[in-house]
Coordinates of C-alpha atoms and ligand atoms in Angstrom, one line a residue:
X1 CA 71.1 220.8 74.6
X2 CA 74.3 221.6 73.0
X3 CA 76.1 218.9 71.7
X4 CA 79.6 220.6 71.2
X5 CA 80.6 219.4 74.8
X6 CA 80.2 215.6 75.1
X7 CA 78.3 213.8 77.7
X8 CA 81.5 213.5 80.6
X9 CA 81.9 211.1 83.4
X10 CA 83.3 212.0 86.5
X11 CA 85.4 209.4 88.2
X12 CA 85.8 209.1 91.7
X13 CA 89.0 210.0 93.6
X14 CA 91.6 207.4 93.2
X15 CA 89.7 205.2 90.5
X16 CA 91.5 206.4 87.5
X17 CA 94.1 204.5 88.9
X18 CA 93.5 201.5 87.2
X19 CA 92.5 203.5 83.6
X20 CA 96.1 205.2 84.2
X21 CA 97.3 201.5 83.8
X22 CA 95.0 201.0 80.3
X23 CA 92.3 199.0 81.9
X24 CA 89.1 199.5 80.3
X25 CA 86.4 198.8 82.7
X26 CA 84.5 201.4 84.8
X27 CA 82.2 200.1 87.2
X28 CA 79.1 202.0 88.3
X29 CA 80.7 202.5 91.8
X30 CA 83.4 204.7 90.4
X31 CA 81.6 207.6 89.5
X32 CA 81.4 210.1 91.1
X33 CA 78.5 212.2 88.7
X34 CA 77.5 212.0 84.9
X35 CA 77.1 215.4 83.2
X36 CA 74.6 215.6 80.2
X37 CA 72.4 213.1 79.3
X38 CA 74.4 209.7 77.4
X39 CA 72.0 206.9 76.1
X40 CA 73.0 203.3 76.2
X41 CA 76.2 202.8 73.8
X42 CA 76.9 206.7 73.4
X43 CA 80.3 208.0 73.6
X44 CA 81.4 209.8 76.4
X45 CA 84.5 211.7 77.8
X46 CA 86.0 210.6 81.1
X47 CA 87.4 212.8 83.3
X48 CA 89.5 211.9 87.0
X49 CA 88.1 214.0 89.9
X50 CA 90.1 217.0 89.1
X51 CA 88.6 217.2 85.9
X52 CA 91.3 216.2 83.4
X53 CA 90.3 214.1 80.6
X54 CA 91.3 210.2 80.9
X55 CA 90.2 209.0 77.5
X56 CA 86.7 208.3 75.9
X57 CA 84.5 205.1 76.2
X58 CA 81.1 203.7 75.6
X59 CA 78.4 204.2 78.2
X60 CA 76.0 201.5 79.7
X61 CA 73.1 202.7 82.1
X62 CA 72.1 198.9 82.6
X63 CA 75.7 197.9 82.9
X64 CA 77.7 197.6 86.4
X65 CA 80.9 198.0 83.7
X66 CA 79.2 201.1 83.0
X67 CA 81.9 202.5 80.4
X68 CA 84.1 200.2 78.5
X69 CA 87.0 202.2 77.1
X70 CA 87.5 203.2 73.5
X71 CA 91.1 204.9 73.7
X72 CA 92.7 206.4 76.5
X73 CA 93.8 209.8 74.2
X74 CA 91.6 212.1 75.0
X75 CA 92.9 213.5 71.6
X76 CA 91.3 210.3 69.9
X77 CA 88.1 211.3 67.9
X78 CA 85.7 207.9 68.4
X79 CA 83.6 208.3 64.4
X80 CA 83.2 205.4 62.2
X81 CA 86.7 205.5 60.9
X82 CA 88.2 204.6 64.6
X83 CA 85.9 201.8 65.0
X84 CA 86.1 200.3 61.6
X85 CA 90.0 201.0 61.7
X86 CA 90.0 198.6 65.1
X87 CA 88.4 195.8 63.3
X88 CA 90.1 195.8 60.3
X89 CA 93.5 195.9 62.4
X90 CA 92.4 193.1 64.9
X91 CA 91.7 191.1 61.5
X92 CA 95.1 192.0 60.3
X93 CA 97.2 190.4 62.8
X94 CA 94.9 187.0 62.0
X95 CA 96.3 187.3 58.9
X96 CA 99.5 184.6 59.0
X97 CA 97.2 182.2 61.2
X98 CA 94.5 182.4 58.6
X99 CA 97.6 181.9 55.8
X100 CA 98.8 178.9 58.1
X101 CA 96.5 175.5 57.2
X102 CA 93.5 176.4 58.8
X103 CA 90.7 179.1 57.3
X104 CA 89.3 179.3 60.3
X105 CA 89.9 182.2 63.2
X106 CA 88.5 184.3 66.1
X107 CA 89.4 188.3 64.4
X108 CA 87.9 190.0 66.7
X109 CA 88.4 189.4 70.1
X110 CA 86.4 192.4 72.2
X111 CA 88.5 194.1 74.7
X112 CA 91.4 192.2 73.8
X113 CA 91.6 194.1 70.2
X114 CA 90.0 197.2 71.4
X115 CA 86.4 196.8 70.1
X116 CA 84.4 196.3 73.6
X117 CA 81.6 193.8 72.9
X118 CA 82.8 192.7 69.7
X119 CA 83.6 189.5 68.8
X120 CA 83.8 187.9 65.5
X121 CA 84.6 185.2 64.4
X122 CA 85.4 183.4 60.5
X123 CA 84.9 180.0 58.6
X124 CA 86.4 180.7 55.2
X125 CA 84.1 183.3 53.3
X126 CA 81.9 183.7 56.1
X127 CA 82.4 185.6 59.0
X128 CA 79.9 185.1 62.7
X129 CA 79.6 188.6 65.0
X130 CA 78.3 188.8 68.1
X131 CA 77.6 191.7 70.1
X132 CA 77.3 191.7 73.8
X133 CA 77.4 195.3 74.8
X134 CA 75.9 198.6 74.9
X135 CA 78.9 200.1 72.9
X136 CA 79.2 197.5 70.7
X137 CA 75.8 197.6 69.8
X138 CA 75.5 201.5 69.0
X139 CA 78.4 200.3 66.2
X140 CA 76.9 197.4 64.7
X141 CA 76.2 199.0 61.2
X142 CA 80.0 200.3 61.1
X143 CA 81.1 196.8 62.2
X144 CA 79.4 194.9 60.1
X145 CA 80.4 196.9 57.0
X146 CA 84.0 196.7 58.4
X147 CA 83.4 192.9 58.7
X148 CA 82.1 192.6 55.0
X149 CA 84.9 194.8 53.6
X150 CA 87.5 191.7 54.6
X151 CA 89.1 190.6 51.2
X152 CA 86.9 186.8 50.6
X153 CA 84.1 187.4 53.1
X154 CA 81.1 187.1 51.8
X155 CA 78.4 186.8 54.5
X156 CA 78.2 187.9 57.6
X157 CA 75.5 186.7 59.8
X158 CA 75.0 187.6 63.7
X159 CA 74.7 185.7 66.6
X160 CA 73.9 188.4 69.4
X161 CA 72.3 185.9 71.5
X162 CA 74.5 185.8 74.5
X163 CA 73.1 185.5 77.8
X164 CA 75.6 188.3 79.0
X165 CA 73.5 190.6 76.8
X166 CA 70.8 190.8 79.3
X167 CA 73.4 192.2 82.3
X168 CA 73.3 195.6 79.1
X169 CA 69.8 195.4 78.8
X170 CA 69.9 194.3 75.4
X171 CA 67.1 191.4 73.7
X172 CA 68.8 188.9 71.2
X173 CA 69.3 189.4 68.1
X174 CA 70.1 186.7 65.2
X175 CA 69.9 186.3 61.5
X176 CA 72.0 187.7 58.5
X177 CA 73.7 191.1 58.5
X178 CA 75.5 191.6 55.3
X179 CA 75.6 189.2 52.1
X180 CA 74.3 185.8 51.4
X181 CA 72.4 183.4 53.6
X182 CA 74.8 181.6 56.0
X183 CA 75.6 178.0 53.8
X184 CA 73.7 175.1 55.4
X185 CA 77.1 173.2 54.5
X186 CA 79.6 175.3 55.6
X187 CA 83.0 174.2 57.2
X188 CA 85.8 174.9 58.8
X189 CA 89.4 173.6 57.2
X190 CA 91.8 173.3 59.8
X191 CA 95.1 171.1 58.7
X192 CA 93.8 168.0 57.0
X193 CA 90.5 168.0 59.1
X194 CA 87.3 169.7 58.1
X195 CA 84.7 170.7 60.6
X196 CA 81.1 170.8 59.9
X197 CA 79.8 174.9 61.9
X198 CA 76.6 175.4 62.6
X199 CA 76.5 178.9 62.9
X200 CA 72.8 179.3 63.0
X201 CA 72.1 176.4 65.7
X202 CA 75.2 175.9 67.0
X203 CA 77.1 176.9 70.3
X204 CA 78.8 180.4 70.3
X205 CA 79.3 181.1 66.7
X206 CA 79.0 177.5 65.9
X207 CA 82.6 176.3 66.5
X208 CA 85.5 176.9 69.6
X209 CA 88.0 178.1 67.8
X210 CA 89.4 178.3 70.6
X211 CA 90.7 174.7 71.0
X212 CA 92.8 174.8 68.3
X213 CA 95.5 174.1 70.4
X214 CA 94.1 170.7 71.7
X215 CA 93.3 169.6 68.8
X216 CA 96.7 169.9 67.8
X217 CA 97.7 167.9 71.1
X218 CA 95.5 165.5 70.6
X219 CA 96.6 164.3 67.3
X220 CA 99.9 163.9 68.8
X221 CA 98.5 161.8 72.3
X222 CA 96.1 159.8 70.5
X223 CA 97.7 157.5 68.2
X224 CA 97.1 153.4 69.8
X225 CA 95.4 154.9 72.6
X226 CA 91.4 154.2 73.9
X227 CA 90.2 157.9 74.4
X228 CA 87.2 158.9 76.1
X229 CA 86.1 162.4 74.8
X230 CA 83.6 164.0 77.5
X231 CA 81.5 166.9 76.8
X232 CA 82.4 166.4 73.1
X233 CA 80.6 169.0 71.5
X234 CA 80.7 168.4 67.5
X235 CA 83.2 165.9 68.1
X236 CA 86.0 167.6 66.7
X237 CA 88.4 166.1 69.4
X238 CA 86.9 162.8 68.5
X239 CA 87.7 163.5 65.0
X240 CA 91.2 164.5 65.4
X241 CA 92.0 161.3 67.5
X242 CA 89.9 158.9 65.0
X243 CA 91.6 160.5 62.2
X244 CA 95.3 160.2 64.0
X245 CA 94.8 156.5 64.5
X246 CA 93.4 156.0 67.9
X247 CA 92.1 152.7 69.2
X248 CA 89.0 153.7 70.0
X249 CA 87.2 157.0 70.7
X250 CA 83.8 157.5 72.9
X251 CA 82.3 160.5 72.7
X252 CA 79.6 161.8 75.3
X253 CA 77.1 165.3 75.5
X254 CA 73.8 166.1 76.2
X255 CA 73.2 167.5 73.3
X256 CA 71.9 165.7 70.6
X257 CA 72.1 168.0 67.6
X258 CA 76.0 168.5 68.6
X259 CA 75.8 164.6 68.8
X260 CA 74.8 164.8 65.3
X261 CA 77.0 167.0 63.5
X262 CA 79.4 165.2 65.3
X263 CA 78.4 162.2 62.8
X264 CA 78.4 163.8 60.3
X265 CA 82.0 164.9 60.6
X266 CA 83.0 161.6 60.6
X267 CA 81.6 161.2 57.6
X268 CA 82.9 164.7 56.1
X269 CA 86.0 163.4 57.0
X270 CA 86.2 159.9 56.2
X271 CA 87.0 158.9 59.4
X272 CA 84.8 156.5 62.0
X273 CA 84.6 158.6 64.8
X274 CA 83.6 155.7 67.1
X275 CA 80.9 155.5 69.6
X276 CA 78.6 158.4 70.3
X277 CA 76.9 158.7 73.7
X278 CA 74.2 161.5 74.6
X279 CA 73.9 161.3 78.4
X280 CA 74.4 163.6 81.0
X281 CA 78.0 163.3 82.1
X282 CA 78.5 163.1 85.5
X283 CA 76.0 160.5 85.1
X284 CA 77.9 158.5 82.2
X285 CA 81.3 158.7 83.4
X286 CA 79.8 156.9 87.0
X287 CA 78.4 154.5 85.2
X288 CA 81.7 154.0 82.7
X289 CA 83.4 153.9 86.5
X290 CA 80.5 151.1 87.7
X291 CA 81.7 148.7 84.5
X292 CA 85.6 149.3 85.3
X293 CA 86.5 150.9 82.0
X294 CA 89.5 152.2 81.9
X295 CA 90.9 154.8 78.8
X296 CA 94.7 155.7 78.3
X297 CA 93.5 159.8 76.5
X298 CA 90.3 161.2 78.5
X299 CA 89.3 164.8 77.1
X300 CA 87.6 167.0 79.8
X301 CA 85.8 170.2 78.1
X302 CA 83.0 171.2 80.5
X303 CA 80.6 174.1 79.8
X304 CA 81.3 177.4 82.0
X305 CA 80.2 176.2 85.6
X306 CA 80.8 179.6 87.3
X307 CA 79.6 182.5 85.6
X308 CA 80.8 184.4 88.6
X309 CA 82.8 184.6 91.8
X310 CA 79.6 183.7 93.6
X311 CA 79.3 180.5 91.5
X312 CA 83.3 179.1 92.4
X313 CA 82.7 177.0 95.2
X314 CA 79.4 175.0 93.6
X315 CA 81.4 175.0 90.3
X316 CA 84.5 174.1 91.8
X317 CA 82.9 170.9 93.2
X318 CA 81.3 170.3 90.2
X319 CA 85.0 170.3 88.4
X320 CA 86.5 168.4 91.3
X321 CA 83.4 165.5 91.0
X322 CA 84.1 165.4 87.1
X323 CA 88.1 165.4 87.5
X324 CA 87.9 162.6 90.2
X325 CA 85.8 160.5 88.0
X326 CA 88.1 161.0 85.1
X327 CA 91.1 160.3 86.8
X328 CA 90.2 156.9 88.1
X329 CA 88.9 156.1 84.2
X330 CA 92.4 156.5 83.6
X331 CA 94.5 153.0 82.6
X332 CA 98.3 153.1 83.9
X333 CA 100.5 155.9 82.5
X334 CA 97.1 157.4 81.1
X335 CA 96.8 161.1 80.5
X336 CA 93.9 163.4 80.8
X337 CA 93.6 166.5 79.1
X338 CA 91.4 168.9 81.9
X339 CA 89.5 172.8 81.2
X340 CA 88.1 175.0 82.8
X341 CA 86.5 177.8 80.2
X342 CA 85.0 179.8 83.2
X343 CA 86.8 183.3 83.6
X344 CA 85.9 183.5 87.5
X345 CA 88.2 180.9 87.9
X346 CA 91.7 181.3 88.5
X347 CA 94.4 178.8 87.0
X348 CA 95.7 179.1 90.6
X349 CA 92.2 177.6 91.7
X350 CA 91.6 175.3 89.2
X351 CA 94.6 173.7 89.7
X352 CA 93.9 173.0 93.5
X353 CA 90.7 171.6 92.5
X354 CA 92.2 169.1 90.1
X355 CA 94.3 168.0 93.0
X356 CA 92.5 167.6 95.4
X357 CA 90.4 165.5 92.6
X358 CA 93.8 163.5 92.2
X359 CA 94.2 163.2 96.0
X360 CA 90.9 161.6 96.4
X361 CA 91.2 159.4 93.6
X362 CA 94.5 157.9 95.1
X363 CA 96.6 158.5 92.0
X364 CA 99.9 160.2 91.1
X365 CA 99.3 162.8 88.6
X366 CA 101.7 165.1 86.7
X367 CA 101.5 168.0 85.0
X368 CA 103.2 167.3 81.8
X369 CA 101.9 170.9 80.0
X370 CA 99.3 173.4 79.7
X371 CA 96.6 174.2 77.3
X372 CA 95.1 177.6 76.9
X373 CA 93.5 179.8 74.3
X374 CA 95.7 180.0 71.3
X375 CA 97.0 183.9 69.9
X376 CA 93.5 184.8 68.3
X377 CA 91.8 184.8 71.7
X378 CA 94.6 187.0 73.1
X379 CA 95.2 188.6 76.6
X380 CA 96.6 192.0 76.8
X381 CA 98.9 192.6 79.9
X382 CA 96.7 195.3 80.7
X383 CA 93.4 193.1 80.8
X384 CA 94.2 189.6 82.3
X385 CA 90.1 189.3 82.5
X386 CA 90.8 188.4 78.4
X387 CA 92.3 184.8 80.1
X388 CA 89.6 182.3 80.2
X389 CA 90.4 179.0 78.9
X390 CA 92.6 177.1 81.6
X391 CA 93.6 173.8 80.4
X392 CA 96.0 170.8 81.9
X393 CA 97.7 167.8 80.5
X394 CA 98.1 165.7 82.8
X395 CA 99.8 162.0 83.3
X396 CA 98.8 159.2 85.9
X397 CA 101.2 156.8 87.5
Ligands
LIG401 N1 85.4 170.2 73.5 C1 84.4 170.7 72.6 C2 83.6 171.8 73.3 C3 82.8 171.5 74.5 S1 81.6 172.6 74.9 C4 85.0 171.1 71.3 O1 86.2 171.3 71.3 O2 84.3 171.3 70.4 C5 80.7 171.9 76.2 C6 79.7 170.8 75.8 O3 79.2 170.3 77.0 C7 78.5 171.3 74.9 O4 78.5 170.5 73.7 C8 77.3 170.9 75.8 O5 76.2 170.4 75.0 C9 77.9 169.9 76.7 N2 77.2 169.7 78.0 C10 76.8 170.7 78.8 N3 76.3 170.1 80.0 C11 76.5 168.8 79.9 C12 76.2 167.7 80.7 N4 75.7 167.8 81.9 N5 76.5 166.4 80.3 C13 77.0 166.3 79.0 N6 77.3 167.3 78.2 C14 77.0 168.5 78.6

């Protein structure tokens, strides 16, 4: 087969609408036909339904998205140089964060810096990739060297072990891509706090970065208060309010390992980060309810409970359960700090939820701000679907 004309797909009358508009999904039922022969991750030239070239993208056979958009210039060659060019740029603009008290940041951000299936994120010389798609996978070599050209990295290690890898076909894949082992000791700095991240063991790529912003809020809520930190993770809420002079600080999650580094960052910090509790949730906050406790700072950080539209109404009774047990937790002129991290959820629809939660509970509740995924996780206009993190601060009567 010649390979001076690239593989093209066809679109569908009508459905280059929304790649007019710079959105960079194609789902299988848009295509109208697929000339040549692309494999998973190849490159391939797509074309509306009168034949005029829209812009190249990455193919996925296994995929319902089966092309994520490189570039919508059909003038645009996709080589080594365009990729490693995307990350190094999406690094750049971390650049001031990264020179602003904290040495930890999300660079990469997949379709919301232009690398599809790319995400990557750093803990001072050490930088965590994962890989989720077909396209992003064909480029691993070029994006790792990108990665290990930053100025101070030293190690990149990879965490392709994503559930949403599966939906491409693709198997995990974990261990060290470029440099050094991954240090068993390694940390995050982020103002005066350090947090322990377990890259190899731990959630995502060890740490949610993406948080930043409550962390912030809670070192501002928490001083004299009794806080209640639910689904705590490594604790680094519990750290940030221990450290900022709450009263006290309980700390619940399943998850014993996270339980533990969660100790230890007390102790990296030098701060008594209070009472650890691993229990389901649901299950500790009835029984916290059953013994009348009441808390004046509850943090709410569930897991994703919808992976998908079809999930939202079991997930959004599990939210409203966990929000209605929160809220009554809550002492007078107590405030709750409330996510949801699931994308199939609307803030429109989460919202509702936490009021109906705040109905039943027979309390007054206030919005008194808003806490979402802070400028390394960002959303271009073009692709709301980057919005995932939904967060509330809210204030009972
Ligand atoms: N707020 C945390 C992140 C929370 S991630 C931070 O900023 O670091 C969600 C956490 O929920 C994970 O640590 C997971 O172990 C925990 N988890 C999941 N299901 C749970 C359940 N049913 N009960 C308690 N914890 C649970």
């Amino acid at each position: 087969m010649s390979s001076v004309r690239p593989a093209v797909v066809a679109l569908r009358a009508g459905r280059e609408r929304s790649l007019v508009r710079r959105h960079p999904w194609i789902f299988s039922g848009g295509i109208a036909g697929v000339e040549g022969r692309p494999g998973a991750g190849d490159t391939v030239l797509v074309e509306d339904d009168a034949g005029r070239a829209l812009g190249w993208g990455a193919y996925s056979p296994e995929s319902q998205i089966r092309v994520r958009m490189w570039s919508f210039d059909p003038t645009d060659t996709i080589d080594d140089a365009f990729v490693a060019g995307r990350v190094v740029r999406a690094a750049a603009r971390r650049e001031a964060l990264l020179g602003s008290g904290t040495d930890a940041a999300r660079l990469v951000f997949s379709e919301a810096d232009g690398v599809p299936g790319v995400i990557a994120d750093r803990y001072g010389d050490t930088v965590v990739v994962q890989l989720t798609t077909a396209g992003a996978e064909a480029w691993r070599e070029v994006v790792a060297d990108a990665l290990f050209s930053l100025p101070g990295v030293r190690s990149v290690y990879e965490r392709s072990d994503a559930d949403v890898r599966e939906r491409e076909g693709l198997g995990p894949r974990v261990g060290v891509v470029r440099g050094g082992e991954p240090n068993p000791d390694l940390v995050a700095h982020e103002g005066p706090w350090r947090y322990v991240v377990d890259i190899t063991g731990g959630h995502k790529t060890g740490f949610y970065l993406d948080q930043r912003h409550a962390r912030a809020a809670i070192a501002r809520l928490a001083p004299g208060r009794r806080v209640l930190n639910v689904f705590s993770y490594t604790g680094a809420f519990s750290v940030v309010a221990a450290g900022n002079g709450a009263m006290s600080v309980l700390s619940i999650d399943s998850s014993a390992p996270a339980l533990e580094v969660a100790r230890r960052n007390g102790a990296v910090n030098g701060v008594d980060v209070g009472e650890l509790m691993e229990a389901d949730a649901f299950t500790a906050l009835r029984g916290l309810r059953d013994r009348a406790r009441q808390y004046d700072l509850i943090a709410l950080d569930p897991p994703k409970l919808a992976n998908s539209e079809r999930q939202l109404e079991k997930a959004s009774r599990a939210y409203k359960d966990l929000n209605l047990l929160a809220i009554k937790l809550l002492a007078p002129g107590g405030m709750l700090l409330t996510w949801s991290c699931s994308g199939a959820m609307t803030a429109e629809l989460f919202q509702k939820v936490v009021a109906g939660a705040a109905l039943d509970a027979g309390r007054t509740v206030r919005i008194v701000d808003r806490l979402t995924q802070p400028g390394d996780h960002p959303v271009p206009l073009a692709f709301p679907e980057a919005e995932y993190l939904k967060g509330l601060v809210l204030e009972a009567e």
